Amino acid sequence: MNNTHNERVEVKIVRLLKTSPEFAYQAWTDPEMLRHWFMTTSRSNKTIESDVTEGGHYLIIDQRQGKKIRVEGTYQTLIPGEHLCLTIQMPDFSDQQDDINVYFEERSPGITQMTFFYKSEVPKERRLTQLEYKQKKKEYHDSTVHGFENMFDTMQRYIEEQTLNESGQ
């Protein structure tokens, strides 16, 4: 086995959301909702464009500490209220494109289980020993999980607030 092959890191996060599968799905596809939580915040967001069709492209530009960060990708699978699949990349940092798959399932009325999968390759530099590379992958995995968990906390607060407002409670 050639040791210079990149290996994939896979992340799985499961969340229970107090909303419908359709609304949870919308949080991933509606630019107005994405602006509040996906790789940006309503305060730091400069641009959000999305063509929510299979093969359609999205672009998010976030500005923090004077730095612009571009996040872009392509919607690959869109099944409203059930499943979406998209690519994600940050061209200012790398050419690498990662994959996101999200599944929505109604657990009980008004409770949706969101299952999130993220796949990324971690570049293997020749100078790294197998152990160092394993450590690098673990750090990447843990920081990725931490980043998405924080984002989902924000998303959860946002959509549950919206859901409450809609039901007029």
PDB file of C-alpha atoms in Angstrom:
ATOM      1  CA  MET A   1       0.000   0.000   0.000  1.00  0.00           C
ATOM      2  CA  ASN A   2       1.369   3.389  -1.000  1.00  0.00           C
ATOM      3  CA  ASN A   3       1.619   5.626   2.033  1.00  0.00           C
ATOM      4  CA  THR A   4       1.117   8.893   0.155  1.00  0.00           C
ATOM      5  CA  HIS A   5      -2.604   8.306  -0.449  1.00  0.00           C
ATOM      6  CA  ASN A   6      -4.904  10.738   1.262  1.00  0.00           C
ATOM      7  CA  GLU A   7      -7.395   9.133   3.587  1.00  0.00           C
ATOM      8  CA  ARG A   8     -10.960  10.194   4.201  1.00  0.00           C
ATOM      9  CA  VAL A   9     -12.310  11.497   7.436  1.00  0.00           C
ATOM     10  CA  GLU A  10     -16.016  10.902   7.976  1.00  0.00           C
ATOM     11  CA  VAL A  11     -18.153  12.733  10.480  1.00  0.00           C
ATOM     12  CA  LYS A  12     -21.658  11.750  11.532  1.00  0.00           C
ATOM     13  CA  ILE A  13     -23.825  13.983  13.715  1.00  0.00           C
ATOM     14  CA  VAL A  14     -27.424  13.226  14.694  1.00  0.00           C
ATOM     15  CA  ARG A  15     -29.709  15.937  16.030  1.00  0.00           C
ATOM     16  CA  LEU A  16     -33.332  15.983  17.140  1.00  0.00           C
ATOM     17  CA  LEU A  17     -35.000  19.230  16.089  1.00  0.00           C
ATOM     18  CA  LYS A  18     -38.343  20.575  17.311  1.00  0.00           C
ATOM     19  CA  THR A  19     -39.677  21.197  13.827  1.00  0.00           C
ATOM     20  CA  SER A  20     -40.998  19.403  10.760  1.00  0.00           C
ATOM     21  CA  PRO A  21     -38.707  17.611   8.288  1.00  0.00           C
ATOM     22  CA  GLU A  22     -39.825  20.108   5.621  1.00  0.00           C
ATOM     23  CA  PHE A  23     -38.806  23.099   7.734  1.00  0.00           C
ATOM     24  CA  ALA A  24     -35.483  21.500   8.723  1.00  0.00           C
ATOM     25  CA  TYR A  25     -34.806  20.859   5.022  1.00  0.00           C
ATOM     26  CA  GLN A  26     -35.703  24.469   4.239  1.00  0.00           C
ATOM     27  CA  ALA A  27     -33.077  25.629   6.759  1.00  0.00           C
ATOM     28  CA  TRP A  28     -30.500  24.016   4.446  1.00  0.00           C
ATOM     29  CA  THR A  29     -31.865  25.431   1.188  1.00  0.00           C
ATOM     30  CA  ASP A  30     -33.440  28.835   1.875  1.00  0.00           C
ATOM     31  CA  PRO A  31     -30.777  31.591   1.546  1.00  0.00           C
ATOM     32  CA  GLU A  32     -32.543  33.735   4.158  1.00  0.00           C
ATOM     33  CA  MET A  33     -32.299  30.869   6.654  1.00  0.00           C
ATOM     34  CA  LEU A  34     -28.792  29.765   5.641  1.00  0.00           C
ATOM     35  CA  ARG A  35     -27.542  33.308   6.298  1.00  0.00           C
ATOM     36  CA  HIS A  36     -28.229  32.785  10.016  1.00  0.00           C
ATOM     37  CA  TRP A  37     -26.153  29.675  10.573  1.00  0.00           C
ATOM     38  CA  PHE A  38     -24.420  27.889   7.651  1.00  0.00           C
ATOM     39  CA  MET A  39     -20.709  28.845   7.601  1.00  0.00           C
ATOM     40  CA  THR A  40     -21.716  32.445   8.362  1.00  0.00           C
ATOM     41  CA  THR A  41     -23.866  34.588  10.663  1.00  0.00           C
ATOM     42  CA  SER A  42     -26.461  37.219   9.863  1.00  0.00           C
ATOM     43  CA  ARG A  43     -23.943  39.808  11.138  1.00  0.00           C
ATOM     44  CA  SER A  44     -20.866  38.661   9.226  1.00  0.00           C
ATOM     45  CA  ASN A  45     -22.598  37.559   6.003  1.00  0.00           C
ATOM     46  CA  LYS A  46     -21.812  39.662   2.936  1.00  0.00           C
ATOM     47  CA  THR A  47     -23.307  37.566   0.154  1.00  0.00           C
ATOM     48  CA  ILE A  48     -25.419  34.496  -0.184  1.00  0.00           C
ATOM     49  CA  GLU A  49     -26.506  33.158  -3.537  1.00  0.00           C
ATOM     50  CA  SER A  50     -28.059  29.809  -4.137  1.00  0.00           C
ATOM     51  CA  ASP A  51     -29.608  28.078  -7.093  1.00  0.00           C
ATOM     52  CA  VAL A  52     -31.472  25.317  -5.281  1.00  0.00           C
ATOM     53  CA  THR A  53     -31.711  22.831  -8.145  1.00  0.00           C
ATOM     54  CA  GLU A  54     -29.819  19.581  -8.654  1.00  0.00           C
ATOM     55  CA  GLY A  55     -26.537  20.712 -10.195  1.00  0.00           C
ATOM     56  CA  GLY A  56     -27.204  24.271  -8.953  1.00  0.00           C
ATOM     57  CA  HIS A  57     -24.444  26.254  -7.282  1.00  0.00           C
ATOM     58  CA  TYR A  58     -24.343  28.157  -3.997  1.00  0.00           C
ATOM     59  CA  LEU A  59     -21.931  30.824  -2.790  1.00  0.00           C
ATOM     60  CA  ILE A  60     -21.550  32.320   0.668  1.00  0.00           C
ATOM     61  CA  ILE A  61     -19.197  35.180   1.441  1.00  0.00           C
ATOM     62  CA  ASP A  62     -18.540  35.816   5.097  1.00  0.00           C
ATOM     63  CA  GLN A  63     -16.422  38.648   6.438  1.00  0.00           C
ATOM     64  CA  ARG A  64     -14.739  38.469   9.833  1.00  0.00           C
ATOM     65  CA  GLN A  65     -11.803  40.477  11.134  1.00  0.00           C
ATOM     66  CA  GLY A  66     -11.519  42.164   7.743  1.00  0.00           C
ATOM     67  CA  LYS A  67     -11.062  38.807   5.976  1.00  0.00           C
ATOM     68  CA  LYS A  68     -13.458  37.556   3.350  1.00  0.00           C
ATOM     69  CA  ILE A  69     -14.129  33.828   3.379  1.00  0.00           C
ATOM     70  CA  ARG A  70     -15.796  32.189   0.389  1.00  0.00           C
ATOM     71  CA  VAL A  71     -17.722  28.972   0.804  1.00  0.00           C
ATOM     72  CA  GLU A  72     -19.201  27.395  -2.290  1.00  0.00           C
ATOM     73  CA  GLY A  73     -20.519  24.165  -3.652  1.00  0.00           C
ATOM     74  CA  THR A  74     -23.077  22.363  -5.737  1.00  0.00           C
ATOM     75  CA  TYR A  75     -26.407  20.810  -4.799  1.00  0.00           C
ATOM     76  CA  GLN A  76     -26.330  17.200  -5.981  1.00  0.00           C
ATOM     77  CA  THR A  77     -29.472  15.633  -4.534  1.00  0.00           C
ATOM     78  CA  LEU A  78     -32.554  17.513  -3.366  1.00  0.00           C
ATOM     79  CA  ILE A  79     -35.514  15.571  -1.980  1.00  0.00           C
ATOM     80  CA  PRO A  80     -37.580  18.104  -0.004  1.00  0.00           C
ATOM     81  CA  GLY A  81     -38.134  17.097   3.603  1.00  0.00           C
ATOM     82  CA  GLU A  82     -36.044  13.926   3.206  1.00  0.00           C
ATOM     83  CA  HIS A  83     -32.498  14.204   1.905  1.00  0.00           C
ATOM     84  CA  LEU A  84     -29.992  16.570   0.470  1.00  0.00           C
ATOM     85  CA  CYS A  85     -26.488  16.126  -0.782  1.00  0.00           C
ATOM     86  CA  LEU A  86     -24.095  18.942  -1.582  1.00  0.00           C
ATOM     87  CA  THR A  87     -20.425  19.614  -2.077  1.00  0.00           C
ATOM     88  CA  ILE A  88     -18.616  22.253  -0.063  1.00  0.00           C
ATOM     89  CA  GLN A  89     -15.316  23.961  -0.615  1.00  0.00           C
ATOM     90  CA  MET A  90     -13.416  27.001   0.546  1.00  0.00           C
ATOM     91  CA  PRO A  91     -11.364  27.958  -2.523  1.00  0.00           C
ATOM     92  CA  ASP A  92      -9.297  30.539  -0.637  1.00  0.00           C
ATOM     93  CA  PHE A  93      -7.849  27.749   1.508  1.00  0.00           C
ATOM     94  CA  SER A  94      -7.723  24.711  -0.762  1.00  0.00           C
ATOM     95  CA  ASP A  95      -8.976  23.142  -4.001  1.00  0.00           C
ATOM     96  CA  GLN A  96     -10.417  20.332  -1.979  1.00  0.00           C
ATOM     97  CA  GLN A  97     -14.104  19.633  -2.273  1.00  0.00           C
ATOM     98  CA  ASP A  98     -15.884  17.831   0.556  1.00  0.00           C
ATOM     99  CA  ASP A  99     -19.266  16.097   0.622  1.00  0.00           C
ATOM    100  CA  ILE A 100     -22.256  16.725   2.858  1.00  0.00           C
ATOM    101  CA  ASN A 101     -25.274  14.413   3.078  1.00  0.00           C
ATOM    102  CA  VAL A 102     -28.209  15.271   5.320  1.00  0.00           C
ATOM    103  CA  TYR A 103     -31.236  13.074   5.998  1.00  0.00           C
ATOM    104  CA  PHE A 104     -34.436  14.214   7.708  1.00  0.00           C
ATOM    105  CA  GLU A 105     -36.859  11.864   9.371  1.00  0.00           C
ATOM    106  CA  GLU A 106     -39.959  12.668  11.393  1.00  0.00           C
ATOM    107  CA  ARG A 107     -39.617  10.903  14.743  1.00  0.00           C
ATOM    108  CA  SER A 108     -42.949  12.132  16.105  1.00  0.00           C
ATOM    109  CA  PRO A 109     -45.167  15.082  15.169  1.00  0.00           C
ATOM    110  CA  GLY A 110     -43.039  18.216  15.327  1.00  0.00           C
ATOM    111  CA  ILE A 111     -39.816  16.306  16.058  1.00  0.00           C
ATOM    112  CA  THR A 112     -37.359  15.692  13.240  1.00  0.00           C
ATOM    113  CA  GLN A 113     -34.201  13.654  13.359  1.00  0.00           C
ATOM    114  CA  MET A 114     -31.480  15.224  11.235  1.00  0.00           C
ATOM    115  CA  THR A 115     -28.603  12.913  10.379  1.00  0.00           C
ATOM    116  CA  PHE A 116     -25.591  14.726   8.990  1.00  0.00           C
ATOM    117  CA  PHE A 117     -22.640  13.081   7.211  1.00  0.00           C
ATOM    118  CA  TYR A 118     -19.497  14.938   6.200  1.00  0.00           C
ATOM    119  CA  LYS A 119     -16.692  13.382   4.167  1.00  0.00           C
ATOM    120  CA  SER A 120     -13.352  14.995   3.641  1.00  0.00           C
ATOM    121  CA  GLU A 121      -9.892  13.947   2.555  1.00  0.00           C
ATOM    122  CA  VAL A 122      -7.005  14.836   4.803  1.00  0.00           C
ATOM    123  CA  PRO A 123      -3.876  15.518   2.735  1.00  0.00           C
ATOM    124  CA  LYS A 124      -1.032  13.196   3.613  1.00  0.00           C
ATOM    125  CA  GLU A 125       2.335  14.888   3.478  1.00  0.00           C
ATOM    126  CA  ARG A 126       5.287  12.622   2.816  1.00  0.00           C
ATOM    127  CA  ARG A 127       7.147  13.866   5.907  1.00  0.00           C
ATOM    128  CA  LEU A 128       4.430  12.589   8.268  1.00  0.00           C
ATOM    129  CA  THR A 129       4.807   9.209   9.890  1.00  0.00           C
ATOM    130  CA  GLN A 130       1.709   6.983   9.930  1.00  0.00           C
ATOM    131  CA  LEU A 131       1.205   7.879  13.590  1.00  0.00           C
ATOM    132  CA  GLU A 132       1.504  11.640  12.951  1.00  0.00           C
ATOM    133  CA  TYR A 133      -0.926  11.339  10.053  1.00  0.00           C
ATOM    134  CA  LYS A 134      -3.372   9.419  12.224  1.00  0.00           C
ATOM    135  CA  GLN A 135      -3.084  12.196  14.837  1.00  0.00           C
ATOM    136  CA  LYS A 136      -3.629  14.860  12.156  1.00  0.00           C
ATOM    137  CA  LYS A 137      -6.771  13.036  10.943  1.00  0.00           C
ATOM    138  CA  LYS A 138      -8.068  12.779  14.514  1.00  0.00           C
ATOM    139  CA  GLU A 139      -7.485  16.508  15.134  1.00  0.00           C
ATOM    140  CA  TYR A 140      -9.194  17.329  11.828  1.00  0.00           C
ATOM    141  CA  HIS A 141     -12.135  15.058  12.689  1.00  0.00           C
ATOM    142  CA  ASP A 142     -12.526  16.539  16.182  1.00  0.00           C
ATOM    143  CA  SER A 143     -12.275  20.169  15.048  1.00  0.00           C
ATOM    144  CA  THR A 144     -14.744  19.451  12.199  1.00  0.00           C
ATOM    145  CA  VAL A 145     -17.235  17.878  14.622  1.00  0.00           C
ATOM    146  CA  HIS A 146     -16.783  20.815  17.006  1.00  0.00           C
ATOM    147  CA  GLY A 147     -17.354  23.356  14.201  1.00  0.00           C
ATOM    148  CA  PHE A 148     -20.504  21.662  12.904  1.00  0.00           C
ATOM    149  CA  GLU A 149     -21.880  21.070  16.425  1.00  0.00           C
ATOM    150  CA  ASN A 150     -21.580  24.821  17.094  1.00  0.00           C
ATOM    151  CA  MET A 151     -23.225  25.604  13.759  1.00  0.00           C
ATOM    152  CA  PHE A 152     -26.074  23.167  14.476  1.00  0.00           C
ATOM    153  CA  ASP A 153     -26.594  24.735  17.924  1.00  0.00           C
ATOM    154  CA  THR A 154     -27.148  28.056  16.141  1.00  0.00           C
ATOM    155  CA  MET A 155     -29.340  26.441  13.485  1.00  0.00           C
ATOM    156  CA  GLN A 156     -31.404  24.669  16.137  1.00  0.00           C
ATOM    157  CA  ARG A 157     -32.025  27.874  18.114  1.00  0.00           C
ATOM    158  CA  TYR A 158     -32.905  29.709  14.906  1.00  0.00           C
ATOM    159  CA  ILE A 159     -35.336  27.166  13.430  1.00  0.00           C
ATOM    160  CA  GLU A 160     -37.009  26.395  16.746  1.00  0.00           C
ATOM    161  CA  GLU A 161     -37.571  30.145  17.218  1.00  0.00           C
ATOM    162  CA  GLN A 162     -39.035  30.363  13.709  1.00  0.00           C
ATOM    163  CA  THR A 163     -41.221  27.306  14.321  1.00  0.00           C
ATOM    164  CA  LEU A 164     -42.578  28.870  17.550  1.00  0.00           C
ATOM    165  CA  ASN A 165     -43.277  32.146  15.737  1.00  0.00           C
ATOM    166  CA  GLU A 166     -45.151  30.299  12.981  1.00  0.00           C
ATOM    167  CA  SER A 167     -47.351  28.423  15.415  1.00  0.00           C
ATOM    168  CA  GLY A 168     -48.042  31.745  17.159  1.00  0.00           C
ATOM    169  CA  GLN A 169     -46.999  30.566  20.633  1.00  0.00           C
TER     170      GLN A 169
END
